[in-house]
Tab-separated table of C-alpha atoms in Angstrom:
chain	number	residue	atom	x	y	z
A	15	UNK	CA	88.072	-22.359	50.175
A	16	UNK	CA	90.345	-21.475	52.961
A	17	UNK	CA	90.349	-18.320	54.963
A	18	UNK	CA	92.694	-17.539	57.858
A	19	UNK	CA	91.504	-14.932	60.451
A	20	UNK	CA	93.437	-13.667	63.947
A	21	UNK	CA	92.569	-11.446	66.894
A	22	UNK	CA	96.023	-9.541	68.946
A	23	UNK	CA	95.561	-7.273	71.713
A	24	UNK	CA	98.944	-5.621	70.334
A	25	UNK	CA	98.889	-3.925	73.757
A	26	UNK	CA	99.142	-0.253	73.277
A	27	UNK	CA	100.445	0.537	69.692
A	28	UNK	CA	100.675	3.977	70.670
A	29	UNK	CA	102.090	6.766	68.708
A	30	UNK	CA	102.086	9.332	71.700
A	31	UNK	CA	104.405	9.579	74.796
A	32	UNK	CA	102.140	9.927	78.045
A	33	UNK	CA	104.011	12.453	80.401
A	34	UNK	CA	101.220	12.277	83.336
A	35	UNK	CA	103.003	10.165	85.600
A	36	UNK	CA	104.957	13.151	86.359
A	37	UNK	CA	101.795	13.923	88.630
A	38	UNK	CA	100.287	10.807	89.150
A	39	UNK	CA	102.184	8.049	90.188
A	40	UNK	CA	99.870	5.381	89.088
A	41	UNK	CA	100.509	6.337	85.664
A	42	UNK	CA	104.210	6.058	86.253
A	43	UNK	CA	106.715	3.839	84.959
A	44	UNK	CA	108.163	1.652	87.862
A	45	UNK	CA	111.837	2.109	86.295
A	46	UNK	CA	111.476	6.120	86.657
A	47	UNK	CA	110.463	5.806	90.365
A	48	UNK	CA	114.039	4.554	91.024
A	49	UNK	CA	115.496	7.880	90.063
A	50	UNK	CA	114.442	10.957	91.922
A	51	UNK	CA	113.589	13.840	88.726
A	52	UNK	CA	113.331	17.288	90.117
A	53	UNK	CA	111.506	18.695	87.441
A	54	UNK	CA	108.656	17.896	85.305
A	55	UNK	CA	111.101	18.339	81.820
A	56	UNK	CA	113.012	15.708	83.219
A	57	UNK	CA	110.640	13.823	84.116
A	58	UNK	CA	109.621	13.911	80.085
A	59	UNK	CA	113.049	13.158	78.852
A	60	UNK	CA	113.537	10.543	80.593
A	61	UNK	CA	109.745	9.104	79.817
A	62	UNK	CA	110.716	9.408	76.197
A	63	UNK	CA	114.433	8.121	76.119
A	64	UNK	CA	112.687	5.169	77.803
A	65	UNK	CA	109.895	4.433	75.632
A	66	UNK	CA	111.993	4.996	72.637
A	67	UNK	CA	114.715	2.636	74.237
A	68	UNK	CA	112.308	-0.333	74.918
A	69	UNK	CA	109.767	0.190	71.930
A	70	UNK	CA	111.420	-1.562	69.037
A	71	UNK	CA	112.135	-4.833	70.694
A	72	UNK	CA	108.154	-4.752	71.813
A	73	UNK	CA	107.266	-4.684	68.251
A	74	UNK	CA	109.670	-6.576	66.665
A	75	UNK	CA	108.486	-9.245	68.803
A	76	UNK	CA	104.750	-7.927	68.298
A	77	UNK	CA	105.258	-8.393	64.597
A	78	UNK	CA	106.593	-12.466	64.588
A	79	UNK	CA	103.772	-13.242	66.373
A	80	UNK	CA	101.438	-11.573	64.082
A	81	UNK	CA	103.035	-13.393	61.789
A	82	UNK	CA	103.187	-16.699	62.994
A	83	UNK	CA	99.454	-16.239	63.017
A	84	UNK	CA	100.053	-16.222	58.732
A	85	UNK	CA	96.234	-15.148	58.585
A	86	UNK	CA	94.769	-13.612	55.807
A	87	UNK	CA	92.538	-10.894	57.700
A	88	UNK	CA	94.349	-9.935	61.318
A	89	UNK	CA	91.514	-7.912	63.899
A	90	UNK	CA	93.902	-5.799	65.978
A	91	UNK	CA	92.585	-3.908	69.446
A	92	UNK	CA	94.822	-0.960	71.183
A	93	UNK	CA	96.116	0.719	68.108
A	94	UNK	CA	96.273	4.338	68.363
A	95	UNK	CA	95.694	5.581	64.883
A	96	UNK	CA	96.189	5.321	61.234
A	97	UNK	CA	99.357	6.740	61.251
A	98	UNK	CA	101.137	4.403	63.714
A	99	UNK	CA	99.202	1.130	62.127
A	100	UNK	CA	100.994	2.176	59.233
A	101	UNK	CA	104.110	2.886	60.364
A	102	UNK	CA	104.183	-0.783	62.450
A	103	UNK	CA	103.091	-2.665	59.175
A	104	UNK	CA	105.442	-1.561	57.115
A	105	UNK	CA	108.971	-0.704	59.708
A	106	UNK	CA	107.963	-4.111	61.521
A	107	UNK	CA	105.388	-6.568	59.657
A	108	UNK	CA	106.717	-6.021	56.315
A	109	UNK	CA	110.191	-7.337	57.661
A	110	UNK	CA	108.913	-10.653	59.231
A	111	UNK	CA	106.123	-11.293	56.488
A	112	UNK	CA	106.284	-9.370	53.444
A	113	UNK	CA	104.019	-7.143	51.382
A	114	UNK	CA	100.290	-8.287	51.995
A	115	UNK	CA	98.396	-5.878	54.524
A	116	UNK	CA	97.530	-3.134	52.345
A	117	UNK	CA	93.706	-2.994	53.465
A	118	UNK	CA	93.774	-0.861	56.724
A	119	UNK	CA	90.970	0.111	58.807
A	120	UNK	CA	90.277	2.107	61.856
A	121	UNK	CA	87.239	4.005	63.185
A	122	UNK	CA	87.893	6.688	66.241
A	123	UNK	CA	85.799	5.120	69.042
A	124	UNK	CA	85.123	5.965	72.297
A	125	UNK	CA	88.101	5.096	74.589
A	126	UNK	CA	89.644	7.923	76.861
A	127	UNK	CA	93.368	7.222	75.735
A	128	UNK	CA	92.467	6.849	72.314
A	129	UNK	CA	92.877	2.880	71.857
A	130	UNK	CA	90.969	1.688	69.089
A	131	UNK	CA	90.206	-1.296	67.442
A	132	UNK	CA	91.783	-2.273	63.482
A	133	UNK	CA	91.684	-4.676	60.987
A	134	UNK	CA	94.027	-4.980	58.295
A	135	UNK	CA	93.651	-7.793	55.084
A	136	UNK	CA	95.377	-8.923	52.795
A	137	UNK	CA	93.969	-8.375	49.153
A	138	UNK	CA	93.314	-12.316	48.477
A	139	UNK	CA	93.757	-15.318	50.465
A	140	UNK	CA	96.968	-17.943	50.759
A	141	UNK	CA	94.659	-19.777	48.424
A	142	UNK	CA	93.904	-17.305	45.784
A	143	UNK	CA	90.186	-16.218	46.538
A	144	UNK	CA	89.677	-12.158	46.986
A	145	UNK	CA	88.619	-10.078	50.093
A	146	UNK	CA	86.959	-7.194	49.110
A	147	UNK	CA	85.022	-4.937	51.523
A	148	UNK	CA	81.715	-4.386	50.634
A	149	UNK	CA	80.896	-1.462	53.573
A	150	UNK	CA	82.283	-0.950	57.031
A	151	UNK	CA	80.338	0.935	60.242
A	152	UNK	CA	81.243	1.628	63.263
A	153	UNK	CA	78.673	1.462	66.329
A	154	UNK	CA	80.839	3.810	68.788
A	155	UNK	CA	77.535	6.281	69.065
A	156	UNK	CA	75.274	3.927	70.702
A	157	UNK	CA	73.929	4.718	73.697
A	158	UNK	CA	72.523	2.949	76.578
A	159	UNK	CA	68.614	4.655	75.911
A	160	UNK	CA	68.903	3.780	72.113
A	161	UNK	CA	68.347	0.060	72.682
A	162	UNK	CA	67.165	0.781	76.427
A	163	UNK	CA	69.615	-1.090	78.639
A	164	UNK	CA	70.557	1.426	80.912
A	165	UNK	CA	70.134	0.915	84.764
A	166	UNK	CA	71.407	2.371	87.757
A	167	UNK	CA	74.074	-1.221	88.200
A	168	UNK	CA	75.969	0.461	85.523
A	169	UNK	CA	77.746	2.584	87.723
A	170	UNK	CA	77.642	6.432	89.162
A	171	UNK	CA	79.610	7.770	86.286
A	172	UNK	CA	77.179	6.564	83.296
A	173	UNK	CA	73.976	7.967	82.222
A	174	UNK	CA	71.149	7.330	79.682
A	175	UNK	CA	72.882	9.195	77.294
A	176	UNK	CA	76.551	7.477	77.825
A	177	UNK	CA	77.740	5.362	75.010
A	178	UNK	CA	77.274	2.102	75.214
A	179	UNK	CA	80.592	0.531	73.725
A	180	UNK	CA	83.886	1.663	75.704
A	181	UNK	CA	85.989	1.799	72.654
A	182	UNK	CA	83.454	-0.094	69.415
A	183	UNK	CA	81.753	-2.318	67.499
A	184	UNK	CA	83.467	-2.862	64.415
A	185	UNK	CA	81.160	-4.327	61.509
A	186	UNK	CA	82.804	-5.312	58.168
A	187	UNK	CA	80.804	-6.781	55.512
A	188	UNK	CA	83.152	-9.039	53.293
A	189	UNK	CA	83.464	-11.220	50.272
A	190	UNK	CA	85.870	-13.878	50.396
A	191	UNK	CA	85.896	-15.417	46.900
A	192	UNK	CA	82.554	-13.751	46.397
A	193	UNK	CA	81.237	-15.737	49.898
A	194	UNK	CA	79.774	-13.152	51.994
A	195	UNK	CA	81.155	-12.508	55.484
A	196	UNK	CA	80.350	-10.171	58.301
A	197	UNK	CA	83.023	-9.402	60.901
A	198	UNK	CA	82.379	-7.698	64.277
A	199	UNK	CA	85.640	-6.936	66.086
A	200	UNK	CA	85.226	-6.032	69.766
A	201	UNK	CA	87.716	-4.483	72.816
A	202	UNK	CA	85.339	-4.606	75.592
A	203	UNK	CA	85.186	-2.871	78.972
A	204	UNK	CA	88.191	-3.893	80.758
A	205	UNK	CA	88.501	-5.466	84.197
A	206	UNK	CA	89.861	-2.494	86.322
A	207	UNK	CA	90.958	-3.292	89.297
A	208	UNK	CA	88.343	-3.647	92.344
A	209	UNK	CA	88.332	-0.065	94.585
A	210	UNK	CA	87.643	-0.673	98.220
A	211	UNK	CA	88.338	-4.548	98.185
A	212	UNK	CA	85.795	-4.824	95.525
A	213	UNK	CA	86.195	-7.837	92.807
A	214	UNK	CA	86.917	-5.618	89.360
A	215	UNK	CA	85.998	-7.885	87.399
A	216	UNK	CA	82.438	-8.375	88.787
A	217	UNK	CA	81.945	-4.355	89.574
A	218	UNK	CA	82.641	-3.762	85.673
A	219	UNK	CA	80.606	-6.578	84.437
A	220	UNK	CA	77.441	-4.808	83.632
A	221	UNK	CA	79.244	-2.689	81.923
A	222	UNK	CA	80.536	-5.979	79.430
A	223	UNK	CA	76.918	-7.069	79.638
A	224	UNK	CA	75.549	-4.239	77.823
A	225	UNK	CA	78.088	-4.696	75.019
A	226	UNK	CA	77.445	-8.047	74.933
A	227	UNK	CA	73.838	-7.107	74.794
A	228	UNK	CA	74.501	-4.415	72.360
A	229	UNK	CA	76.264	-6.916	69.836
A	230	UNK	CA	73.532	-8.791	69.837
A	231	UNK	CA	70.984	-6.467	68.904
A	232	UNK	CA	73.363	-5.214	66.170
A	233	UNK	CA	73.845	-8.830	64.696
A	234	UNK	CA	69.812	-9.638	64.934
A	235	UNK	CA	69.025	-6.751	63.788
A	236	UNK	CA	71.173	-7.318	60.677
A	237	UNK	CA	70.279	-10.743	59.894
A	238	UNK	CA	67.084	-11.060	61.330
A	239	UNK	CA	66.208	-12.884	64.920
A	240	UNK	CA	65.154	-16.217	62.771
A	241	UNK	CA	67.906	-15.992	60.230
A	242	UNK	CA	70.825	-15.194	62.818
A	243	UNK	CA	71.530	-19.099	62.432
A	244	UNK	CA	72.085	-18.984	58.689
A	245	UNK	CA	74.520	-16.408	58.473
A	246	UNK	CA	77.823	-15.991	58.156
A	247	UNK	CA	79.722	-14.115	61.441
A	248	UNK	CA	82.512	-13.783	63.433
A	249	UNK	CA	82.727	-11.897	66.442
A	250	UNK	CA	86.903	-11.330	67.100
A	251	UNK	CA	88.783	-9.532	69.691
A	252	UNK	CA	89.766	-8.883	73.616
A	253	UNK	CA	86.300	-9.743	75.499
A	254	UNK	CA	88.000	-8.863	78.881
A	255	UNK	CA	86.086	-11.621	80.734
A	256	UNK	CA	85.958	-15.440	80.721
A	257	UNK	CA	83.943	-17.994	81.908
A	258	UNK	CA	86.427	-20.180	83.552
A	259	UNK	CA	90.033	-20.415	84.212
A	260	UNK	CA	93.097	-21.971	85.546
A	261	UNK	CA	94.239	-21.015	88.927
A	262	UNK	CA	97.840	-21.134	89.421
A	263	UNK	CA	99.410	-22.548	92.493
A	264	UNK	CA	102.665	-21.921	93.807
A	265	UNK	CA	105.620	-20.223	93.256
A	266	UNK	CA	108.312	-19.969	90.471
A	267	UNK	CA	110.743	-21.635	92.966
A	268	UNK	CA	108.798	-24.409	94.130
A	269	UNK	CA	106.907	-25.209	91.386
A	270	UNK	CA	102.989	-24.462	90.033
A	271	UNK	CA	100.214	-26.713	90.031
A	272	UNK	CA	97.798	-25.486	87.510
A	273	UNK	CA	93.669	-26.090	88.804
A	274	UNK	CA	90.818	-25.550	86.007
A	275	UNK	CA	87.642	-23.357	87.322
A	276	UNK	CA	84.794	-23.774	85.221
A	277	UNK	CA	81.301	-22.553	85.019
A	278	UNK	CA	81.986	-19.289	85.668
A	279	UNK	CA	79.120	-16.695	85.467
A	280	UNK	CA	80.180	-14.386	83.231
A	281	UNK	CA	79.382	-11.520	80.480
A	282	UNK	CA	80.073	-13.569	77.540
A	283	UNK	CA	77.030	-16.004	78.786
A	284	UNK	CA	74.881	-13.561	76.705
A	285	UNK	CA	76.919	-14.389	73.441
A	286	UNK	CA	77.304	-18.125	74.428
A	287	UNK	CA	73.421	-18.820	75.433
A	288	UNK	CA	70.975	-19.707	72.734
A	289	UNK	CA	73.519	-21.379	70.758
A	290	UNK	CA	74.195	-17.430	69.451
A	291	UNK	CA	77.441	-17.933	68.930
A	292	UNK	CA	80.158	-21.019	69.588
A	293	UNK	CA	83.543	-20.079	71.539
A	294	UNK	CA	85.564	-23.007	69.562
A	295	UNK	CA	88.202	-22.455	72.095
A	296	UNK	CA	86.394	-24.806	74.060
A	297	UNK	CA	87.453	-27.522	71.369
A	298	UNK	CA	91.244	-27.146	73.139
A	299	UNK	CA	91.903	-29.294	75.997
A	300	UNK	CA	90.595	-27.327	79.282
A	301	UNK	CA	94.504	-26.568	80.106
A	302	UNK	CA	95.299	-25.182	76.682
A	303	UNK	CA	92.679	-22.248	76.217
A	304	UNK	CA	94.380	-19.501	78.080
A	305	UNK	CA	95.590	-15.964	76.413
A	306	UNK	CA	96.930	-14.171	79.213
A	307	UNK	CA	98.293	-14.799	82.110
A	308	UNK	CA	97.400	-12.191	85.088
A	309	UNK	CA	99.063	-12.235	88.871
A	310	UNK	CA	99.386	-10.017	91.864
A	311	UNK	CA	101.697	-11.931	93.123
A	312	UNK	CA	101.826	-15.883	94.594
A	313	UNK	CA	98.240	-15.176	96.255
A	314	UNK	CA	96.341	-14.192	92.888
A	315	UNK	CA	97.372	-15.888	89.918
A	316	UNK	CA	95.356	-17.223	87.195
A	317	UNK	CA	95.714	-18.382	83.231
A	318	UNK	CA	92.515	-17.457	81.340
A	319	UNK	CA	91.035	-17.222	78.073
A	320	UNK	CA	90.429	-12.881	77.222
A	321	UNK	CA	91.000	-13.500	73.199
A	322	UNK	CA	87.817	-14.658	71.315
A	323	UNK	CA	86.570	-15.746	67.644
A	324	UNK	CA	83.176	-16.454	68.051
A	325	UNK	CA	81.964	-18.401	65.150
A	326	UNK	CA	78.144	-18.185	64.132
A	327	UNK	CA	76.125	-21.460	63.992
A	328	UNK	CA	76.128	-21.595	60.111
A	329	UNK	CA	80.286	-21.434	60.010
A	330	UNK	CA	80.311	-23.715	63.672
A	331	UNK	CA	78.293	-26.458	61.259
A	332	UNK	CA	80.650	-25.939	58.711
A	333	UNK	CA	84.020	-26.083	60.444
A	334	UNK	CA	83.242	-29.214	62.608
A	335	UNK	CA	86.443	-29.641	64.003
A	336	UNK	CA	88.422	-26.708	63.440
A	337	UNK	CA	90.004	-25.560	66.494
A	338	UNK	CA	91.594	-22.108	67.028
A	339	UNK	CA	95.889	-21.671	67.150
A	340	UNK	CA	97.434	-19.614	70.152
A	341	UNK	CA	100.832	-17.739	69.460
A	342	UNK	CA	102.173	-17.861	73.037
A	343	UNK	CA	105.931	-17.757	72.074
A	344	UNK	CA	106.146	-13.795	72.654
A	345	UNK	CA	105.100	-14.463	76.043
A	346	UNK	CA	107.289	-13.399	78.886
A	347	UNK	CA	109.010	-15.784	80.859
A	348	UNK	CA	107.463	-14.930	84.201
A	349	UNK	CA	104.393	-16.638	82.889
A	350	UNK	CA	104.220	-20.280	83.836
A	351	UNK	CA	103.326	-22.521	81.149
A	352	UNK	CA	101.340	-25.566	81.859
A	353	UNK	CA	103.370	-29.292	81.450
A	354	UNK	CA	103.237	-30.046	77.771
A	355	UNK	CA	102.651	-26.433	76.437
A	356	UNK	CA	106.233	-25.321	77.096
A	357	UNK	CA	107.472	-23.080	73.669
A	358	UNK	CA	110.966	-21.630	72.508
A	359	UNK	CA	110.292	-17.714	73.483
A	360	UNK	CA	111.243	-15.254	70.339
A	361	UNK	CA	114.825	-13.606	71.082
A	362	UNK	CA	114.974	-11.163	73.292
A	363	UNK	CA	111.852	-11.779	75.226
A	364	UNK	CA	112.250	-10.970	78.825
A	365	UNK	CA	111.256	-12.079	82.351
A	366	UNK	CA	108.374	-9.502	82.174
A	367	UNK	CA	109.585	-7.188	79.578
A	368	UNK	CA	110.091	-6.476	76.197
A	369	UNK	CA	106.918	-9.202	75.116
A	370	UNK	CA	104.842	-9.533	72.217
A	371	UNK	CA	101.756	-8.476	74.385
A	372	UNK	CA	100.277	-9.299	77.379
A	373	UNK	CA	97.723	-11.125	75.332
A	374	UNK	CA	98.743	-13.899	72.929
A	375	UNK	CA	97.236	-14.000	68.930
A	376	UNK	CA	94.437	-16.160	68.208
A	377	UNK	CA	94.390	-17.470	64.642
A	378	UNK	CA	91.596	-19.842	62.925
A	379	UNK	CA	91.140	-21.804	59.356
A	380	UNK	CA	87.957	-21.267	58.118
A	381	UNK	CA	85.803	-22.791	55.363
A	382	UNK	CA	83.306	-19.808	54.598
A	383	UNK	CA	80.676	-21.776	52.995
């Protein structure tokens, strides 16, 4: 029995327009700051017309990669509520794949723009076998006292009492053909940019490490510290860190060199150590794990691996050699590709803009023993 499982980062499927760039020009739109707008209503028409404008390109091409993914059960992270999952599946999915999503869910969690985290199934698999949910919690009211990781490293801005989980911790207990199957779908703290010449990823790291932390408690807790190796998970979604990755050298009219950095310390060690989980991206050759591409310009560029489906030991034993699919063909064509990986790009797919996402869908065949 076959079942087909993806993570997207659909990168803000957003029902609302966000007007406060009008004020702050970090939140700006670099087209708008070409024009000068008087007034704060024209500021807002002009935010609108433009999101309207570029929006249905974005998720047409959001909605062939989700379907190149063809997987049975698709985690989705950035999706803003019910209402617009709906209205993507069935204006934009339902056009490049057909009926087969009806199971939608989404828990309110904790992040300040109102991203969450989804999953929508399909009622059976491409082989036949059912997916029922059996229950579904969310862990968004954790806090950092309930399983006592809270320290001052956290930052100035958390307390005791602060919730652990920047957006949630999904849980889904499944069936698949009557196989039981616990799925934990994850948007973790993301790397903000370094204040003050400070690294951003490192300065938000113990932030990741007590969600890391945090999912392992939940997942020992449910299964039992000695039984954790007998039972059926997935952990799925944007982990926002990576332990290596592939610096990018050069320049788009020279050329790139691409240079793999491993080892990195990172807060996905907690999931990796032990043998806890397995990262079977790591069955991909070292140049072919990547999920996003991320540059501030020729100085800082890097491909690395954000996108995860962590496999428990008892479905690592029993998927040997199953390695994970990457949908990079909604990528934007200012990201280099390394030799050999080079794709056809989906129509309409810019130099930066409209993409898929910044992040690229990772899809897996399981055997759920």
């Amino acid at each position: 029995m076959s079942l087909r499982i993806a993570t997207f980062n659909i990168e803000n499927l957003i029902a609302r327009f966000d007007f406060t760039g009008f004020r702050n020009q970090l939140r700006s739109d670099r087209v708008l700051k070409l024009f000068e707008i008087k007034t704060e209503i024209g500021y807002q028409q002009l935010e609108a017309a433009r999101v309207v404008a570029t929006t249905d390109d974005t998720r047409q091409l959001s909605a062939l990669a989700i379907a190149d993914t063809d997987a049975d059960i698709l985690c989705l992270q950035e999706v803003d509520n019910m209402e617009s999952l709906q209205a993507f599946e069935y204006g934009y999915l339902f056009r490049m794949a057909g009926a087969g999503y009806r199971q939608k869910y989404i828990i309110e969690g904790n992040d300040s723009r109102g991203i969450d985290v989804a999953v929508l199934m399909r009622e059976q698999t491409r082989g036949g076998e059912r997916i029922e949910l059996v229950d579904i919690k969310s862990h968004a009211a954790l806090t950092y006292r309930d399983l006592s990781l809270y320290h001052s490293g956290l930052g100035p801005n958390l307390q005791p009492d602060s919730k652990i989980f920047k957006r949630d911790c999904l849980e889904l207990d499944l069936r698949i053909g009557g196989r039981p199957l616990t799925l934990y779908v994850l948007h973790l703290k993301s790397m903000s940019n370094g204040r003050d010449g400070a690294d951003g990823r490192e300065s938000t790291r113990p932030v990741r490490e007590a969600e890391a932390k945090a999912v392992r408690h939940i997942i020992e807790n449910r299964f039992g510290v000695d039984q954790v190796s007998e039972a059926n998970f997935l952990i799925c979604g944007d982990m926002n860190d990576y332990q290596e990755r592939v610096d990018v050298i050069g320049e788009r009219r020279l050329g790139y060199r691409f240079e793999p950095v491993g080892g990195l310390s990172s807060a996905l060690d907690i999931l990796s150590s032990d043998g806890f989980a397995e990262n079977v991206m790591l069955r991909r050759p070292v140049l072919d794990r990547w999920t996003l591409y991320h540059a501030r310009g020729p100085e800082e560029q890097h491909l690395c691996q954000l996108d995860y489906i962590w496999l428990s030991p008892a479905l690592a034993r029993a998927n040997p050699t199953v390695a994970p699919d990457i949908i990079r063909n909604g990528q934007p064509f200012r990201t280099p590709f390394p030799p050999g990986q080079e794709i056809e790009r989906y129509p309409r797919v810019g130099w930066d803009r409209p993409k898929a996402s910044d992040h690229c869908p990772v899809a897996i065949s399981l055997h759920v023993p």
